[in-house]
């Protein structure tokens, strides 16, 4: 297991360097990232300072090394509008996107896994048909339509005089509890993802239920519940774990559509505002952060999969 972890970590580091190299070329060689454009005017002194910080007056290899050094030391430049460090702006939004990602994946995984197992165990029954039909219907609804519908119907909802979901748009200076603010965006993302989790778990569970080692376990007199959950679900859930890792890696990088619809102060909403304002330092910082997070999360998922299934370590 240790050799697998070391090998997978080395591949992750190599992938990060390669991705940063491509990003470096895209940002610094396809136009000046600090030039004034349209209504965005960058003062000459600020432009010169930024060019010096990122080594734009140095040879190519020196520029890239400076870029990596700044990146891994957390120096992502200064925001054009507020003159704040980009790292500080990311630090203020990353926890919000992380909370949203974890809650959405937790909801979709719990519901999706249970639905997939039930559909597989009672295959071709009314319950299986109901779950499959519901999944197909939900799959046909675009995410932005679902999120918009939830915003229109549920924001400002009160139950017994208590506001369940906060109203949108928010009033200036209104303080909303974190759990209320994140719940509707998380439900939107979870609804879009649990369909895939349920279908994936059902398919994987059906393959496992026909495996020889499950028939052997039953022949030994092991109870059906233990056969299903200890031997069946543990092996069938490996594809779901891989999907969870990919989904978390993507969601931690920000979800532009959902965060914008619900005015959620996450990385995706920050990225959209930076694009609309042509704020290059924030665009660069968010892109680099999202790429690194995705690569690291995928590496951790591979390690977890290898722990659950020792056969993966041998490949």
Short mmCIF file of N, CA and C in Angstrom, two decimals, residues 210-304:
data_model
loop_
_atom_site.label_atom_id
_atom_site.label_comp_id
_atom_site.label_asym_id
_atom_site.label_seq_id
_atom_site.Cartn_x
_atom_site.Cartn_y
_atom_site.Cartn_z
N UNK A 210 -24.13 -11.29 -8.56
CA UNK A 210 -23.93 -12.52 -9.32
C UNK A 210 -22.53 -13.09 -9.22
N UNK A 211 -21.70 -12.51 -8.34
CA UNK A 211 -20.31 -12.96 -8.21
C UNK A 211 -20.23 -14.29 -7.47
N UNK A 212 -19.17 -15.04 -7.75
CA UNK A 212 -18.99 -16.36 -7.13
C UNK A 212 -18.78 -16.26 -5.62
N UNK A 213 -18.06 -15.21 -5.18
CA UNK A 213 -17.74 -15.15 -3.74
C UNK A 213 -18.99 -14.89 -2.90
N UNK A 214 -20.05 -14.27 -3.49
CA UNK A 214 -21.29 -14.11 -2.75
C UNK A 214 -22.03 -15.44 -2.63
N UNK A 215 -22.00 -16.23 -3.69
CA UNK A 215 -22.63 -17.56 -3.62
C UNK A 215 -21.89 -18.44 -2.61
N UNK A 216 -20.56 -18.29 -2.57
CA UNK A 216 -19.78 -19.06 -1.59
C UNK A 216 -20.12 -18.64 -0.17
N UNK A 217 -20.28 -17.32 0.03
CA UNK A 217 -20.63 -16.82 1.37
C UNK A 217 -21.99 -17.35 1.81
N UNK A 218 -22.94 -17.39 0.89
CA UNK A 218 -24.25 -17.94 1.24
C UNK A 218 -24.18 -19.43 1.54
N UNK A 219 -23.33 -20.15 0.79
CA UNK A 219 -23.19 -21.59 1.02
C UNK A 219 -22.59 -21.88 2.39
N UNK A 220 -21.82 -20.94 2.92
CA UNK A 220 -21.23 -21.13 4.25
C UNK A 220 -22.22 -20.85 5.37
N UNK A 221 -23.43 -20.42 5.01
CA UNK A 221 -24.45 -20.18 6.01
C UNK A 221 -24.46 -18.77 6.57
N UNK A 222 -23.73 -17.85 5.95
CA UNK A 222 -23.72 -16.46 6.40
C UNK A 222 -25.09 -15.84 6.13
N UNK A 223 -25.56 -15.05 7.05
CA UNK A 223 -26.88 -14.43 6.91
C UNK A 223 -26.92 -13.54 5.66
N UNK A 224 -28.13 -13.43 5.09
CA UNK A 224 -28.28 -12.65 3.85
C UNK A 224 -27.95 -11.19 4.07
N UNK A 225 -28.28 -10.65 5.23
CA UNK A 225 -27.97 -9.25 5.51
C UNK A 225 -26.47 -9.02 5.52
N UNK A 226 -25.73 -9.95 6.14
CA UNK A 226 -24.27 -9.79 6.18
C UNK A 226 -23.66 -9.98 4.80
N UNK A 227 -24.22 -10.88 4.03
CA UNK A 227 -23.73 -11.10 2.66
C UNK A 227 -23.91 -9.83 1.84
N UNK A 228 -25.07 -9.20 1.97
CA UNK A 228 -25.35 -8.01 1.17
C UNK A 228 -24.49 -6.82 1.57
N UNK A 229 -24.40 -6.55 2.88
CA UNK A 229 -23.75 -5.33 3.32
C UNK A 229 -22.23 -5.48 3.49
N UNK A 230 -21.78 -6.60 4.00
CA UNK A 230 -20.34 -6.75 4.23
C UNK A 230 -19.61 -7.14 2.95
N UNK A 231 -20.19 -8.04 2.18
CA UNK A 231 -19.52 -8.52 0.97
C UNK A 231 -20.03 -7.83 -0.30
N UNK A 232 -21.32 -7.53 -0.34
CA UNK A 232 -21.89 -6.96 -1.54
C UNK A 232 -21.67 -5.47 -1.67
N UNK A 233 -22.22 -4.71 -0.72
CA UNK A 233 -22.15 -3.26 -0.81
C UNK A 233 -20.71 -2.75 -0.78
N UNK A 234 -19.85 -3.37 0.03
CA UNK A 234 -18.47 -2.89 0.14
C UNK A 234 -17.76 -2.94 -1.21
N UNK A 235 -18.00 -3.98 -1.98
CA UNK A 235 -17.35 -4.08 -3.29
C UNK A 235 -18.09 -3.27 -4.35
N UNK A 236 -19.41 -3.21 -4.24
CA UNK A 236 -20.18 -2.48 -5.24
C UNK A 236 -20.01 -0.98 -5.12
N UNK A 237 -19.62 -0.49 -3.96
CA UNK A 237 -19.57 0.95 -3.74
C UNK A 237 -18.28 1.57 -4.27
N UNK A 238 -17.31 0.76 -4.70
CA UNK A 238 -16.03 1.30 -5.18
C UNK A 238 -16.22 2.28 -6.34
N UNK A 239 -17.02 1.96 -7.37
CA UNK A 239 -17.25 2.96 -8.44
C UNK A 239 -17.90 4.24 -7.92
N UNK A 240 -18.76 4.10 -6.91
CA UNK A 240 -19.40 5.29 -6.34
C UNK A 240 -18.37 6.15 -5.62
N UNK A 241 -17.42 5.52 -4.92
CA UNK A 241 -16.36 6.26 -4.25
C UNK A 241 -15.54 7.05 -5.26
N UNK A 242 -15.21 6.40 -6.38
CA UNK A 242 -14.48 7.11 -7.43
C UNK A 242 -15.28 8.31 -7.94
N UNK A 243 -16.57 8.10 -8.15
CA UNK A 243 -17.41 9.21 -8.62
C UNK A 243 -17.49 10.32 -7.58
N UNK A 244 -17.60 9.95 -6.30
CA UNK A 244 -17.65 10.96 -5.23
C UNK A 244 -16.40 11.84 -5.26
N UNK A 245 -15.24 11.20 -5.46
CA UNK A 245 -14.00 11.97 -5.49
C UNK A 245 -13.99 12.96 -6.63
N UNK A 246 -14.40 12.50 -7.81
CA UNK A 246 -14.44 13.40 -8.96
C UNK A 246 -15.42 14.54 -8.71
N UNK A 247 -16.59 14.21 -8.16
CA UNK A 247 -17.62 15.23 -7.91
C UNK A 247 -17.14 16.26 -6.88
N UNK A 248 -16.52 15.79 -5.80
CA UNK A 248 -16.02 16.71 -4.78
C UNK A 248 -14.94 17.60 -5.37
N UNK A 249 -14.03 17.00 -6.16
CA UNK A 249 -12.98 17.79 -6.78
C UNK A 249 -13.53 18.88 -7.67
N UNK A 250 -14.58 18.57 -8.41
CA UNK A 250 -15.20 19.57 -9.29
C UNK A 250 -15.93 20.63 -8.47
N UNK A 251 -16.71 20.20 -7.49
CA UNK A 251 -17.53 21.14 -6.72
C UNK A 251 -16.68 22.05 -5.85
N UNK A 252 -15.55 21.56 -5.35
CA UNK A 252 -14.69 22.41 -4.52
C UNK A 252 -14.08 23.54 -5.33
N UNK A 253 -14.01 23.33 -6.65
CA UNK A 253 -13.53 24.38 -7.52
C UNK A 253 -14.57 25.45 -7.79
N UNK A 254 -15.74 25.28 -7.23
CA UNK A 254 -16.80 26.26 -7.41
C UNK A 254 -17.83 25.80 -8.41
N UNK A 255 -19.10 26.09 -8.13
CA UNK A 255 -20.19 25.77 -9.05
C UNK A 255 -20.82 27.07 -9.48
N UNK A 256 -20.44 27.52 -10.65
CA UNK A 256 -20.82 28.86 -11.10
C UNK A 256 -22.33 29.02 -11.18
N UNK A 257 -23.03 28.03 -11.76
CA UNK A 257 -24.47 28.17 -11.98
C UNK A 257 -25.23 28.26 -10.66
N UNK A 258 -25.04 27.27 -9.80
CA UNK A 258 -25.81 27.22 -8.55
C UNK A 258 -25.43 28.36 -7.61
N UNK A 259 -24.15 28.63 -7.48
CA UNK A 259 -23.72 29.70 -6.57
C UNK A 259 -24.23 31.06 -7.04
N UNK A 260 -24.30 31.26 -8.36
CA UNK A 260 -24.81 32.52 -8.88
C UNK A 260 -26.32 32.64 -8.67
N UNK A 261 -27.06 31.58 -8.93
CA UNK A 261 -28.51 31.62 -8.77
C UNK A 261 -28.90 31.92 -7.33
N UNK A 262 -28.16 31.31 -6.38
CA UNK A 262 -28.50 31.50 -4.97
C UNK A 262 -27.65 32.57 -4.29
N UNK A 263 -26.85 33.31 -5.09
CA UNK A 263 -25.98 34.36 -4.55
C UNK A 263 -25.14 33.83 -3.39
N UNK A 264 -24.60 32.65 -3.60
CA UNK A 264 -23.81 31.98 -2.56
C UNK A 264 -22.35 32.40 -2.71
N UNK A 265 -21.77 32.87 -1.64
CA UNK A 265 -20.42 33.43 -1.69
C UNK A 265 -19.36 32.32 -1.74
N UNK A 266 -19.29 31.64 -2.88
CA UNK A 266 -18.31 30.58 -3.06
C UNK A 266 -17.32 30.92 -4.16
N UNK A 267 -16.45 29.96 -4.47
CA UNK A 267 -15.41 30.17 -5.47
C UNK A 267 -16.02 30.41 -6.85
N UNK A 268 -17.09 29.67 -7.18
CA UNK A 268 -17.71 29.83 -8.49
C UNK A 268 -18.30 31.22 -8.69
N UNK A 269 -18.95 31.75 -7.67
CA UNK A 269 -19.53 33.10 -7.75
C UNK A 269 -18.42 34.14 -7.87
N UNK A 270 -17.33 33.94 -7.13
CA UNK A 270 -16.16 34.82 -7.23
C UNK A 270 -15.57 34.79 -8.63
N UNK A 271 -15.49 33.59 -9.22
CA UNK A 271 -14.93 33.43 -10.56
C UNK A 271 -15.80 34.14 -11.61
N UNK A 272 -17.11 34.01 -11.49
CA UNK A 272 -18.01 34.66 -12.44
C UNK A 272 -17.87 36.17 -12.37
N UNK A 273 -17.84 36.73 -11.17
CA UNK A 273 -17.69 38.18 -11.04
C UNK A 273 -16.36 38.66 -11.59
N UNK A 274 -15.32 37.83 -11.43
CA UNK A 274 -14.01 38.20 -11.97
C UNK A 274 -14.03 38.21 -13.50
N UNK A 275 -14.73 37.25 -14.10
CA UNK A 275 -14.83 37.21 -15.56
C UNK A 275 -15.60 38.43 -16.08
N UNK A 276 -16.71 38.76 -15.42
CA UNK A 276 -17.51 39.90 -15.86
C UNK A 276 -16.74 41.21 -15.73
N UNK A 277 -15.85 41.29 -14.73
CA UNK A 277 -15.06 42.50 -14.51
C UNK A 277 -13.70 42.43 -15.19
N UNK A 278 -13.42 41.32 -15.89
CA UNK A 278 -12.12 41.11 -16.54
C UNK A 278 -10.98 41.27 -15.53
N UNK A 279 -11.16 40.66 -14.36
CA UNK A 279 -10.19 40.77 -13.27
C UNK A 279 -9.22 39.59 -13.38
N UNK A 280 -8.15 39.76 -14.15
CA UNK A 280 -7.26 38.67 -14.49
C UNK A 280 -6.61 37.96 -13.28
N UNK A 281 -6.10 38.69 -12.28
CA UNK A 281 -5.46 37.98 -11.16
C UNK A 281 -6.39 36.98 -10.48
N UNK A 282 -7.68 37.34 -10.31
CA UNK A 282 -8.61 36.41 -9.68
C UNK A 282 -8.89 35.23 -10.61
N UNK A 283 -9.05 35.50 -11.89
CA UNK A 283 -9.28 34.41 -12.85
C UNK A 283 -8.11 33.43 -12.81
N UNK A 284 -6.89 33.95 -12.80
CA UNK A 284 -5.71 33.09 -12.74
C UNK A 284 -5.66 32.29 -11.45
N UNK A 285 -5.93 32.96 -10.32
CA UNK A 285 -5.85 32.29 -9.03
C UNK A 285 -6.89 31.19 -8.87
N UNK A 286 -8.13 31.47 -9.27
CA UNK A 286 -9.20 30.48 -9.14
C UNK A 286 -8.93 29.29 -10.06
N UNK A 287 -8.47 29.53 -11.27
CA UNK A 287 -8.18 28.45 -12.20
C UNK A 287 -7.09 27.53 -11.66
N UNK A 288 -6.02 28.13 -11.15
CA UNK A 288 -4.93 27.32 -10.58
C UNK A 288 -5.41 26.53 -9.37
N UNK A 289 -6.16 27.19 -8.49
CA UNK A 289 -6.69 26.51 -7.30
C UNK A 289 -7.57 25.33 -7.68
N UNK A 290 -8.50 25.54 -8.63
CA UNK A 290 -9.43 24.48 -9.02
C UNK A 290 -8.68 23.29 -9.61
N UNK A 291 -7.65 23.55 -10.43
CA UNK A 291 -6.88 22.47 -11.04
C UNK A 291 -6.14 21.66 -9.98
N UNK A 292 -5.51 22.34 -9.04
CA UNK A 292 -4.74 21.64 -8.00
C UNK A 292 -5.67 20.82 -7.11
N UNK A 293 -6.78 21.40 -6.70
CA UNK A 293 -7.72 20.69 -5.84
C UNK A 293 -8.24 19.43 -6.53
N UNK A 294 -8.59 19.55 -7.81
CA UNK A 294 -9.11 18.41 -8.55
C UNK A 294 -8.08 17.28 -8.61
N UNK A 295 -6.84 17.60 -8.92
CA UNK A 295 -5.79 16.58 -9.03
C UNK A 295 -5.54 15.91 -7.68
N UNK A 296 -5.48 16.70 -6.62
CA UNK A 296 -5.21 16.15 -5.29
C UNK A 296 -6.35 15.25 -4.84
N UNK A 297 -7.59 15.67 -5.05
CA UNK A 297 -8.74 14.86 -4.63
C UNK A 297 -8.78 13.55 -5.40
N UNK A 298 -8.51 13.58 -6.70
CA UNK A 298 -8.51 12.35 -7.50
C UNK A 298 -7.44 11.39 -6.99
N UNK A 299 -6.27 11.92 -6.61
CA UNK A 299 -5.21 11.07 -6.07
C UNK A 299 -5.66 10.42 -4.75
N UNK A 300 -6.32 11.19 -3.89
CA UNK A 300 -6.80 10.64 -2.61
C UNK A 300 -7.87 9.57 -2.85
N UNK A 301 -8.72 9.78 -3.84
CA UNK A 301 -9.76 8.78 -4.15
C UNK A 301 -9.12 7.49 -4.65
N UNK A 302 -8.09 7.59 -5.48
CA UNK A 302 -7.40 6.40 -5.96
C UNK A 302 -6.79 5.62 -4.79
N UNK A 303 -6.25 6.34 -3.83
CA UNK A 303 -5.67 5.67 -2.66
C UNK A 303 -6.75 4.98 -1.84
N UNK A 304 -7.90 5.64 -1.68
CA UNK A 304 -9.00 5.03 -0.94
C UNK A 304 -9.53 3.80 -1.67
#
